[in-house]
PDB file of C-alpha atoms and ligand atoms in Angstrom:
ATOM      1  CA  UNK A  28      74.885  21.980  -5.055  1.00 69.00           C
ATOM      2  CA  UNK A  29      76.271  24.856  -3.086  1.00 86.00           C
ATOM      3  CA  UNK A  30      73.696  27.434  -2.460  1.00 93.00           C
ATOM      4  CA  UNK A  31      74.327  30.876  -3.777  1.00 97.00           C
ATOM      5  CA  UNK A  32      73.150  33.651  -2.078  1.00 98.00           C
ATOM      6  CA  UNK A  33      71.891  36.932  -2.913  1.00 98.00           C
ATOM      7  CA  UNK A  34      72.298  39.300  -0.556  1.00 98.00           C
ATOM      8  CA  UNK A  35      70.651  42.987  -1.483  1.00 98.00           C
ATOM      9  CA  UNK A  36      71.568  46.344   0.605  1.00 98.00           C
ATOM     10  CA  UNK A  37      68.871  48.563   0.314  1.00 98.00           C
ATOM     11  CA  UNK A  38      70.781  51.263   2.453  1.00 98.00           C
ATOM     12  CA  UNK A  39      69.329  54.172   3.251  1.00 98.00           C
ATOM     13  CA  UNK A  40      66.382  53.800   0.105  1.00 98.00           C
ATOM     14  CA  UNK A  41      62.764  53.462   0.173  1.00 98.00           C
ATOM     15  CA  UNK A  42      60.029  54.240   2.541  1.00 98.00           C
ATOM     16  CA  UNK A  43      57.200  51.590   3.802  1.00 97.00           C
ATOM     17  CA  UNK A  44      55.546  51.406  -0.019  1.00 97.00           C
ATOM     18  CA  UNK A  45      58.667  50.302  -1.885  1.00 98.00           C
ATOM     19  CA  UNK A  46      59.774  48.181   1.099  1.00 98.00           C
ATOM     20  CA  UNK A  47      57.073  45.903   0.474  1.00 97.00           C
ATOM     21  CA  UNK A  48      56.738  46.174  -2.819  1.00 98.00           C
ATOM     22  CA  UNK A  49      60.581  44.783  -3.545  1.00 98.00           C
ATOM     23  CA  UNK A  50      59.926  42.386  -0.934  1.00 98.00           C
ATOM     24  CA  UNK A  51      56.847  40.865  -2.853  1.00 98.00           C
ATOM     25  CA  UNK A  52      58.319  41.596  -6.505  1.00 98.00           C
ATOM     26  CA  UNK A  53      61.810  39.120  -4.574  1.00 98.00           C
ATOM     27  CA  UNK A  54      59.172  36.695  -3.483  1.00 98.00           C
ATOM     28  CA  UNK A  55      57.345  36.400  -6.838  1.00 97.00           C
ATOM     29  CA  UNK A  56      60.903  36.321  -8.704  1.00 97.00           C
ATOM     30  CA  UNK A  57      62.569  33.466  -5.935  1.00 97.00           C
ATOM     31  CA  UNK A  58      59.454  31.848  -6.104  1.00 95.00           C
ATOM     32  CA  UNK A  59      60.173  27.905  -7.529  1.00 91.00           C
ATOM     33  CA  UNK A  60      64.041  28.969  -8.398  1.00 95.00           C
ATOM     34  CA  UNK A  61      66.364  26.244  -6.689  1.00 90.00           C
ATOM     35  CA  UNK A  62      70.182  26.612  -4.683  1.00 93.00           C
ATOM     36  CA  UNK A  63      69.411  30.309  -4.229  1.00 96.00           C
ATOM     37  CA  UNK A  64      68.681  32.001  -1.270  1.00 97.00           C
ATOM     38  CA  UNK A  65      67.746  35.967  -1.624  1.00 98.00           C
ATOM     39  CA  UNK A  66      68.024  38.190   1.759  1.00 98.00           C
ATOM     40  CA  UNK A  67      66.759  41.538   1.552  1.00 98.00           C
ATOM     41  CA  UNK A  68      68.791  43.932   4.029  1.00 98.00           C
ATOM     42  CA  UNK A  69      66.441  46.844   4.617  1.00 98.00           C
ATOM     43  CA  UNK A  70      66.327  49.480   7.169  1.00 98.00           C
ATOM     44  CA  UNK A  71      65.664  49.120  10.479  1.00 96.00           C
ATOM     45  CA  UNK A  72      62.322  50.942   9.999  1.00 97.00           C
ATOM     46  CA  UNK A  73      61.749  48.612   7.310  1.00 96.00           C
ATOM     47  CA  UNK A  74      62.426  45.094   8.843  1.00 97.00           C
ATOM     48  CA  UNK A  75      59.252  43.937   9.803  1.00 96.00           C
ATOM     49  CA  UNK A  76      57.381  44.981   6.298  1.00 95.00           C
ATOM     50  CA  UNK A  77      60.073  43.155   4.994  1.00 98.00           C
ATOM     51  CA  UNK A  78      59.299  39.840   7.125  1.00 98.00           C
ATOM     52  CA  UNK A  79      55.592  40.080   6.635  1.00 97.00           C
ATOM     53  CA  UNK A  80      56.133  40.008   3.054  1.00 97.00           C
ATOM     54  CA  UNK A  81      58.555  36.825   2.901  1.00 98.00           C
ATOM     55  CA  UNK A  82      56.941  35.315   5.524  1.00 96.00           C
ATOM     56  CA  UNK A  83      56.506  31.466   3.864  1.00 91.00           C
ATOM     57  CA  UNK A  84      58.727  31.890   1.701  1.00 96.00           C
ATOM     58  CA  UNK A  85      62.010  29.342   1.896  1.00 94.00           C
ATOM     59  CA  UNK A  86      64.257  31.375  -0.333  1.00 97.00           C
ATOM     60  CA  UNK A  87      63.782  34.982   0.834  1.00 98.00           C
ATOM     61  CA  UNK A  88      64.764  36.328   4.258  1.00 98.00           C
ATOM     62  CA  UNK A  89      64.779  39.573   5.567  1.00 98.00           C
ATOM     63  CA  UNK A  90      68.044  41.099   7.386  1.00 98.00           C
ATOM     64  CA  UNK A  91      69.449  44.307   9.249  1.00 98.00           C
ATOM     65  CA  UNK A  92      72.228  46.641   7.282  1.00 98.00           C
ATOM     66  CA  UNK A  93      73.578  47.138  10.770  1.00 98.00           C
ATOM     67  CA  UNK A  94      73.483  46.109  14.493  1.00 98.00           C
ATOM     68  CA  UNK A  95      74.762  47.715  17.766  1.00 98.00           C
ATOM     69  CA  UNK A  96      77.413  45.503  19.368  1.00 98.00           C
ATOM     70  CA  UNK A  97      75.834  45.862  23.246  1.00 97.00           C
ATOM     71  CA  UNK A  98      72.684  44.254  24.438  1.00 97.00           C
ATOM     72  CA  UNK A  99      71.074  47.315  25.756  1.00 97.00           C
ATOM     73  CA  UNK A 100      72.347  50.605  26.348  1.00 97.00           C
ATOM     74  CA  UNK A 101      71.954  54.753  26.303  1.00 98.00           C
ATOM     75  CA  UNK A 102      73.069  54.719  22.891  1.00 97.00           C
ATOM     76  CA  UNK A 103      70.341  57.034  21.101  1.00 97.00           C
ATOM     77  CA  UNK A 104      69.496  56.004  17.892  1.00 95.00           C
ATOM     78  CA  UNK A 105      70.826  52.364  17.548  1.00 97.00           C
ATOM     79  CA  UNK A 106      69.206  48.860  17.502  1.00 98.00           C
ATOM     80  CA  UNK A 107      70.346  45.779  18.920  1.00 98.00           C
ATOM     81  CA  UNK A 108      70.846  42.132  17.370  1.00 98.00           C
ATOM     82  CA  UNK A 109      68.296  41.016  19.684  1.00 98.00           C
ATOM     83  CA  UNK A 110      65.874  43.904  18.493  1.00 98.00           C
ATOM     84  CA  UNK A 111      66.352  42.689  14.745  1.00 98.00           C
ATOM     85  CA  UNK A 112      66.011  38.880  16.025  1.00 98.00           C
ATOM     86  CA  UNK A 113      62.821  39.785  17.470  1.00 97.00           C
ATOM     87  CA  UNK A 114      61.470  42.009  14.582  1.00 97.00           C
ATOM     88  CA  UNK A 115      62.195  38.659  12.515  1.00 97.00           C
ATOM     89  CA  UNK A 116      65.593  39.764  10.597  1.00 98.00           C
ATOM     90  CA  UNK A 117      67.576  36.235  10.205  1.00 98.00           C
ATOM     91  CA  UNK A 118      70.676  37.883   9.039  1.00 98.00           C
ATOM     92  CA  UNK A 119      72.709  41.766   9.601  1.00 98.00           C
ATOM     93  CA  UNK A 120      75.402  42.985   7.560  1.00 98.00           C
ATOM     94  CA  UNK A 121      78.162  43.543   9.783  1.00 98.00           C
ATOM     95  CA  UNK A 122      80.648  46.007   9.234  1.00 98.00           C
ATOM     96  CA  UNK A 123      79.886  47.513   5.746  1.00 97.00           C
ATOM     97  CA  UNK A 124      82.407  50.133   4.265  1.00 95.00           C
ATOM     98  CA  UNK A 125      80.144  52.854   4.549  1.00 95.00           C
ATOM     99  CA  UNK A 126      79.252  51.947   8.367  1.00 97.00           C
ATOM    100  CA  UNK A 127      83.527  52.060   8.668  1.00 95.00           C
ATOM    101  CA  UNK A 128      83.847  54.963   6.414  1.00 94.00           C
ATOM    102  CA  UNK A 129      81.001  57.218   7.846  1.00 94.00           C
ATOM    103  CA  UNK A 130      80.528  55.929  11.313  1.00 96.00           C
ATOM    104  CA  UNK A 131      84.430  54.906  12.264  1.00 95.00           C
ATOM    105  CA  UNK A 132      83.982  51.456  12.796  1.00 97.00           C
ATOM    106  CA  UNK A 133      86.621  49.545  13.401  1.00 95.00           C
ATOM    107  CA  UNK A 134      87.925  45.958  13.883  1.00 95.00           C
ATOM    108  CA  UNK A 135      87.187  45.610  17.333  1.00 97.00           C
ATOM    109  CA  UNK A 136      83.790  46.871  17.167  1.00 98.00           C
ATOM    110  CA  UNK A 137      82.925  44.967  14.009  1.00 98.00           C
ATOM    111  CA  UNK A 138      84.457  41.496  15.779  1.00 98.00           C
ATOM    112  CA  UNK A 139      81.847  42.786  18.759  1.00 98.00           C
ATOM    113  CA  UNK A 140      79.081  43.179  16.781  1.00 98.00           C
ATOM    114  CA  UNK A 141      79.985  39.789  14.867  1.00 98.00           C
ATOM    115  CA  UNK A 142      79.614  38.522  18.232  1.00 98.00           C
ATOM    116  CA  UNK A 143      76.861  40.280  18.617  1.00 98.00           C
ATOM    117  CA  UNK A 144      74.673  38.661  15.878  1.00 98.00           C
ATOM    118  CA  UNK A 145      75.706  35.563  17.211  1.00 98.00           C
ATOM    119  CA  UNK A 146      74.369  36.125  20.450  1.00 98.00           C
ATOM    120  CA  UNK A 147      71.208  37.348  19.794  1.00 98.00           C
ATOM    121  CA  UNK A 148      70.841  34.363  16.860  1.00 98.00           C
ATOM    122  CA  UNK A 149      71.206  36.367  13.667  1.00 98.00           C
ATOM    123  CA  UNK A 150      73.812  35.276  10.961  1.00 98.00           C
ATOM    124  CA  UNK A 151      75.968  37.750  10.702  1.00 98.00           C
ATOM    125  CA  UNK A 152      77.833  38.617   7.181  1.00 98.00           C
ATOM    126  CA  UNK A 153      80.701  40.451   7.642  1.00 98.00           C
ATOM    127  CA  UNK A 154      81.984  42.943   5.418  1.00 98.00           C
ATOM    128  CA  UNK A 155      85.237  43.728   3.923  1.00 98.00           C
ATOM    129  CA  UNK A 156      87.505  45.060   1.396  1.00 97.00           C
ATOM    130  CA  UNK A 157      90.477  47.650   0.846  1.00 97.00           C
ATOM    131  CA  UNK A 158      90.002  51.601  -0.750  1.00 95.00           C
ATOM    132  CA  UNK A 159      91.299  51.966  -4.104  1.00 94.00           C
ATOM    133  CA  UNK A 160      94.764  53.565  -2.523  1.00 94.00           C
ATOM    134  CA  UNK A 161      95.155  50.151  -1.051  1.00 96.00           C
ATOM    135  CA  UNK A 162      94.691  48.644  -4.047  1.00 95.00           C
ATOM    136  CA  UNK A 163      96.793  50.744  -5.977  1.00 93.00           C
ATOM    137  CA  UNK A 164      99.851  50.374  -3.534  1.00 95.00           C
ATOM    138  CA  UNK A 165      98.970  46.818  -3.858  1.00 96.00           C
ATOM    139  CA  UNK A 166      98.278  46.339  -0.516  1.00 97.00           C
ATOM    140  CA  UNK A 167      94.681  45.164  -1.064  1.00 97.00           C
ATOM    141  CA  UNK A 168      95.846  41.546   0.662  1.00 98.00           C
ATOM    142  CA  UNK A 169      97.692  43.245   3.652  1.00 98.00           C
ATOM    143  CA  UNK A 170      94.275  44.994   4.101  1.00 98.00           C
ATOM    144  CA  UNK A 171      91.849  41.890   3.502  1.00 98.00           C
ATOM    145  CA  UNK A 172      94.313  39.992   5.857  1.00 98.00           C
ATOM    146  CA  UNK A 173      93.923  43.063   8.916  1.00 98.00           C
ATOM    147  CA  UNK A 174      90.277  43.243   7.951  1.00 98.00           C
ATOM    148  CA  UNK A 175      89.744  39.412   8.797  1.00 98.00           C
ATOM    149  CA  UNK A 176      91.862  39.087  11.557  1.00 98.00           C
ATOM    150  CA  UNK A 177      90.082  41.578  13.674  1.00 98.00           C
ATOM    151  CA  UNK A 178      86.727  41.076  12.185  1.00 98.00           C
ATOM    152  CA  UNK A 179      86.950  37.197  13.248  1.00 98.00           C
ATOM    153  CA  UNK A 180      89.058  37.437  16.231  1.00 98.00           C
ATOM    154  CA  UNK A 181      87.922  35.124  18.751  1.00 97.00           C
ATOM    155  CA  UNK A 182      85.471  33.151  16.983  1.00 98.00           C
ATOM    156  CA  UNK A 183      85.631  29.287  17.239  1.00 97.00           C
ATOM    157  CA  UNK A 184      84.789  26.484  15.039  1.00 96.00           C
ATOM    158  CA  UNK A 185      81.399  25.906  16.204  1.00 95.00           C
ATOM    159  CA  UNK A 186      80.424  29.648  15.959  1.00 97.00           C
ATOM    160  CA  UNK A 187      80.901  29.664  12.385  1.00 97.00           C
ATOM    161  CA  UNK A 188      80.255  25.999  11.554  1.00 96.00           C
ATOM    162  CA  UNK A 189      77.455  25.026   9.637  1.00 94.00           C
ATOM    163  CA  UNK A 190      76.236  28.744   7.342  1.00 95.00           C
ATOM    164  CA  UNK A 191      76.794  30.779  10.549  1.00 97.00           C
ATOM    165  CA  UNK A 192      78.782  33.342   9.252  1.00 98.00           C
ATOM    166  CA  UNK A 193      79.349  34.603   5.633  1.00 98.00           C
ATOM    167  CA  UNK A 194      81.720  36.923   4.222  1.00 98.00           C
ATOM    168  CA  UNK A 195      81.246  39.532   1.876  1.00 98.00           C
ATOM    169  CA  UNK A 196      84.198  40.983   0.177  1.00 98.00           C
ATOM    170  CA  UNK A 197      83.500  44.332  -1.377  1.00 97.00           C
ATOM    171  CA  UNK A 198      86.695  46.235  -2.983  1.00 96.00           C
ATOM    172  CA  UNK A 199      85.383  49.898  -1.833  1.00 94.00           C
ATOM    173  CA  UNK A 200      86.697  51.466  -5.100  1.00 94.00           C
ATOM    174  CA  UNK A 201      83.930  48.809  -6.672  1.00 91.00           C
ATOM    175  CA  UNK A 202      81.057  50.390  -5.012  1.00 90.00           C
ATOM    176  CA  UNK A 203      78.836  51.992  -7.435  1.00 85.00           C
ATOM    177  CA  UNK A 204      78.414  54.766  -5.610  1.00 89.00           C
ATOM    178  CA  UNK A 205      81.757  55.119  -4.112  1.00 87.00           C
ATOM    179  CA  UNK A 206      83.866  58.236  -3.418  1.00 83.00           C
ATOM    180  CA  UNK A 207      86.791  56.780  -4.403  1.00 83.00           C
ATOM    181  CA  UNK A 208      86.197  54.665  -7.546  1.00 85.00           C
ATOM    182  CA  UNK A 209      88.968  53.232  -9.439  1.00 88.00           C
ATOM    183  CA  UNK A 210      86.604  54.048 -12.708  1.00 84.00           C
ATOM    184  CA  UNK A 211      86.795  50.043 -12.977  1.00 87.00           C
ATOM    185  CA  UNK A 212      85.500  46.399 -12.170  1.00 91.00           C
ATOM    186  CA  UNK A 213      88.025  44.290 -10.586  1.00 94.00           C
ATOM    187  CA  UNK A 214      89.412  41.963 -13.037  1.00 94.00           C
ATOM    188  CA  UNK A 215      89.170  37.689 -13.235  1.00 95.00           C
ATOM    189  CA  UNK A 216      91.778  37.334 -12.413  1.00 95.00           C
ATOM    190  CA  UNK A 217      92.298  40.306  -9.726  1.00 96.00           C
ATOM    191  CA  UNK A 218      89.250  38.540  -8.092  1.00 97.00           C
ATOM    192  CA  UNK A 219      90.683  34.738  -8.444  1.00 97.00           C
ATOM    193  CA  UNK A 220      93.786  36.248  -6.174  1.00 97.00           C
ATOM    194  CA  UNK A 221      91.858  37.713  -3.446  1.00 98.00           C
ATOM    195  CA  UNK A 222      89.121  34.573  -3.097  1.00 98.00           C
ATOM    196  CA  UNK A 223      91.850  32.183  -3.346  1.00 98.00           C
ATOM    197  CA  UNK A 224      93.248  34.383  -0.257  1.00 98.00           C
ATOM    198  CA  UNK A 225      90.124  34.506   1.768  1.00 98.00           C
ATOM    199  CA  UNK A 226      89.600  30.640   1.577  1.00 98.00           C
ATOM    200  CA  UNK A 227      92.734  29.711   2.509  1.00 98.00           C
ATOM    201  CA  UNK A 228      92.631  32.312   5.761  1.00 98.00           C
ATOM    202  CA  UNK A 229      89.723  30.735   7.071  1.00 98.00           C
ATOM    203  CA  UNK A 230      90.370  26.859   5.992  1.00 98.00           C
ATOM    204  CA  UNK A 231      93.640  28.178   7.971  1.00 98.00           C
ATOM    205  CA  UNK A 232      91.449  29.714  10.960  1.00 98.00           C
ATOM    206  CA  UNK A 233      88.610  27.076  11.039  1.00 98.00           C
ATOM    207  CA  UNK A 234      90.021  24.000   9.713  1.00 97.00           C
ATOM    208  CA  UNK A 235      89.067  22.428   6.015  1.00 97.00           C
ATOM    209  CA  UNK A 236      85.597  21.210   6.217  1.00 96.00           C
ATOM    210  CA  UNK A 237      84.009  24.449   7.905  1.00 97.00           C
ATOM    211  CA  UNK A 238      86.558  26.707   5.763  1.00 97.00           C
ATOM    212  CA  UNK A 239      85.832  25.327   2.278  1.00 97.00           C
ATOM    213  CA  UNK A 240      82.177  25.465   3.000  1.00 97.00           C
ATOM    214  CA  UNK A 241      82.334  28.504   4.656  1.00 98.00           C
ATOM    215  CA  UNK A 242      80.053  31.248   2.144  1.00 98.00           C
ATOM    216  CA  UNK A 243      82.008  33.993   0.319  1.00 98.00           C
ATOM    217  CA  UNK A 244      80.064  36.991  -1.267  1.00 98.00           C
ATOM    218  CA  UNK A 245      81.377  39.342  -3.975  1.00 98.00           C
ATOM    219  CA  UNK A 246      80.114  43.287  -3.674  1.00 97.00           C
ATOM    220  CA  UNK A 247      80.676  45.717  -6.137  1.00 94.00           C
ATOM    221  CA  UNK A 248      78.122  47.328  -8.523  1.00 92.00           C
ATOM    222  CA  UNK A 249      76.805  43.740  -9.382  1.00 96.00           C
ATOM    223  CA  UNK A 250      73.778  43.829 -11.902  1.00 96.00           C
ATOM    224  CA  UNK A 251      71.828  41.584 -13.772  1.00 96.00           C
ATOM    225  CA  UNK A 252      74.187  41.375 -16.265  1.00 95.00           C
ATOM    226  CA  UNK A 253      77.310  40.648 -14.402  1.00 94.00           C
ATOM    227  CA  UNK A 254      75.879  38.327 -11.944  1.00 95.00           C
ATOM    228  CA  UNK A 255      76.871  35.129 -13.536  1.00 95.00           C
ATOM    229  CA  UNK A 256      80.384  35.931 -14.153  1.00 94.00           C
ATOM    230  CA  UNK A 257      81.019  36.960 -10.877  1.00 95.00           C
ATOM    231  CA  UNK A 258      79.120  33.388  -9.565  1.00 96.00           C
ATOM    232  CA  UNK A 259      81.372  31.868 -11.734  1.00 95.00           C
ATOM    233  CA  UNK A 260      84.718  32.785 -10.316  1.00 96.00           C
ATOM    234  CA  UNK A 261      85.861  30.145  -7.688  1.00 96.00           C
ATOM    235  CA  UNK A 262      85.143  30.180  -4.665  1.00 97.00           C
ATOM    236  CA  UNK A 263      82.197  33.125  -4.927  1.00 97.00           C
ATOM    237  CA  UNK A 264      79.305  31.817  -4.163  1.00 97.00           C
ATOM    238  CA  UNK A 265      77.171  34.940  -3.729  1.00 98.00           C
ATOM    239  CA  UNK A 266      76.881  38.469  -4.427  1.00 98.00           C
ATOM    240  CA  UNK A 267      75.742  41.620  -1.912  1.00 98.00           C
ATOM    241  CA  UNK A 268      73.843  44.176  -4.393  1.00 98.00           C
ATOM    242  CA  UNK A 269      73.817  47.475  -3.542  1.00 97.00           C
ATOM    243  CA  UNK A 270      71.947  49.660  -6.472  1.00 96.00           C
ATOM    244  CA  UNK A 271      71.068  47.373  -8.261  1.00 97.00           C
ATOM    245  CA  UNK A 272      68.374  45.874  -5.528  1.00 98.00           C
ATOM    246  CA  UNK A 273      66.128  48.898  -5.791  1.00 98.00           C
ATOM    247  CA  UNK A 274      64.793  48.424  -9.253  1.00 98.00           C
ATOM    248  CA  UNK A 275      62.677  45.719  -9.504  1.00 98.00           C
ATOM    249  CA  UNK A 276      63.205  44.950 -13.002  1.00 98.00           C
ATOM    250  CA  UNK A 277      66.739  44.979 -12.542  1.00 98.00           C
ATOM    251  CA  UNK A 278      66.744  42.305  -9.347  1.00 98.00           C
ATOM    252  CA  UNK A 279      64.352  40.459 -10.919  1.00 98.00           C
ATOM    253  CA  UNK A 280      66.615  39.032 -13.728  1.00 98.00           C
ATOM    254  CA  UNK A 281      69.678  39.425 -11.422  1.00 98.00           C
ATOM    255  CA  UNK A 282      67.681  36.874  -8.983  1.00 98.00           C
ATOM    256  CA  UNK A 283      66.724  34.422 -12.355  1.00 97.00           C
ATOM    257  CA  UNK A 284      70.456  35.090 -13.646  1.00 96.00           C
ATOM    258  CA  UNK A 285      71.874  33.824 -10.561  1.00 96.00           C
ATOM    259  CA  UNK A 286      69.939  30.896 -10.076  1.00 94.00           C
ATOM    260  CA  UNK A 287      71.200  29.733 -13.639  1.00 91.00           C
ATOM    261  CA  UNK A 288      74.367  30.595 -12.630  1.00 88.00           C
TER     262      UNK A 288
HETATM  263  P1  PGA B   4      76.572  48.508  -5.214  1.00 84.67           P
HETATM  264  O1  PGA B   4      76.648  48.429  -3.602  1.00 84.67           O
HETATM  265  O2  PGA B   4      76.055  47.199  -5.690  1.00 84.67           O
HETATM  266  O3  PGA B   4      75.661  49.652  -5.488  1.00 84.67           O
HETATM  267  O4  PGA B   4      77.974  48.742  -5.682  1.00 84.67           O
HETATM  268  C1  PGA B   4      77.160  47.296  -2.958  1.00 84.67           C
HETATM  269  C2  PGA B   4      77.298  47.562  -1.481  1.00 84.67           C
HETATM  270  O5  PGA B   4      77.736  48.656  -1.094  1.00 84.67           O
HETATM  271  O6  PGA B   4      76.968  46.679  -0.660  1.00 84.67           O
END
């Protein structure tokens, strides 16, 4: 059975308190499920409540939102892979549409910092999706296909054999919180085009047995009640929760819900 992960963003939410409470109410929910993993991706600040609490567990991890692409540097404010490998993240998001959005990323820095994670030991899951202008232009694949092509430039077989890289596809006009909402959930069958895509650009890139296992994430107001039909899509075999992670209610069942899934 493939394992399906669940990957929540926590952003910019939370201080110390809620940090490890989420952590513990993950725990308690993961706790005995089977072919789920759960990584909570909480701010810097945050990481190392985060691994005390899931420390023993084997289906929740902890994980950066974001990692600087040099080892060291005078770069004020900004933490290294090897800083998160050390405070005992096992996977960073990598190039998240708010990090290009807000902080200008682009493809060669987020192919750097994929690199990056790699280096330092962290799985990286890299991030991508068009705006809603792409997507009403219909140029949602050209942008996918730019988006991967930079993002994995360079990378060989054996860098991303085996779970050690994951990609998240998040249409930005999904996002719950999103400036520039379509005012709609991407359709079955708007979703079946762009997976179908993805695998086949990196069965393409890596070769059949690394592609097809490769994981593939869906992100884009996900909830407890819309986990399963997203899971069930082909090719999906995760989801990156944004809002929906900070209730613990809410994750709670999304967790359970995907592990039936
Ligand atoms: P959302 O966020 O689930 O609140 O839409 C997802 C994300 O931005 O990663």
């Amino acid at each position: 059975m493939t394992t399906k992960f669940i990957i929540a963003n926590w952003k910019m939410h939370g201080v110390q308190s809620d940090w490890l409470n989420w952590a513990e109410n993950a725990v308690k929910t993961a706790k005995g499920l089977s072919g789920i993993q759960v990584v909570l991706s909480a701010p810097a600040l945050g990481l190392s409540a985060v691994v005390d609490a899931v420390a023993g567990s084997d289906t929740v991890f902890a994980g950066a939102q974001n990692i600087h692409e040099d080892f060291e540097g005078a770069h004020t404010g900004c933490t290294t892979a090897e800083m998160g490998k050390e405070a005992g993240a096992v996977y960073t998001l990598v190039g998240h549409s708010e990090r290009r959005d807000e902080f200008s990323e682009k493809g060669a820095q987020i192919n750097a910092k994929v690199k990056a994670a790699h280096r330092a030991g962290l799985l990286p899951v890299l991030c991508f999706g068009e705006m809603g202008t792409e997507r009403a232009a219909g140029d949602h694949l050209k942008t996918i296909e730019r988006q991967l092509t930079n993002g994995l430039n360079g990378l060989t077989e054996m860098d991303v054999s085996g779970g050690k890289l994951l990609l998240a596809y998040e249409p930005v006009w999904a996002i719950s919180t999103s400036a520039g909402s379509l005012g709609r959930q991407p359709e079955l069958a708007e979703l079946e085009e762009v997976y179908t895509y993805i695998r086949a650009f990196v069965v393409n890139k890596f070769g059949e047995s690394i592609g097809s296992a490769m994981p593939l994430l869906y992100g884009g107001s996900v909830k407890s009640t819309s986990v399963i039909e997203a899971l069930s899509v082909k090719n999906i075999t995760g989801v990156l929760v944004g809002g929906a992670s900070l209730d613990n209610t809410e994750f709670s069942a999304l967790i359970t819900n995907a592990s039936k899934a």
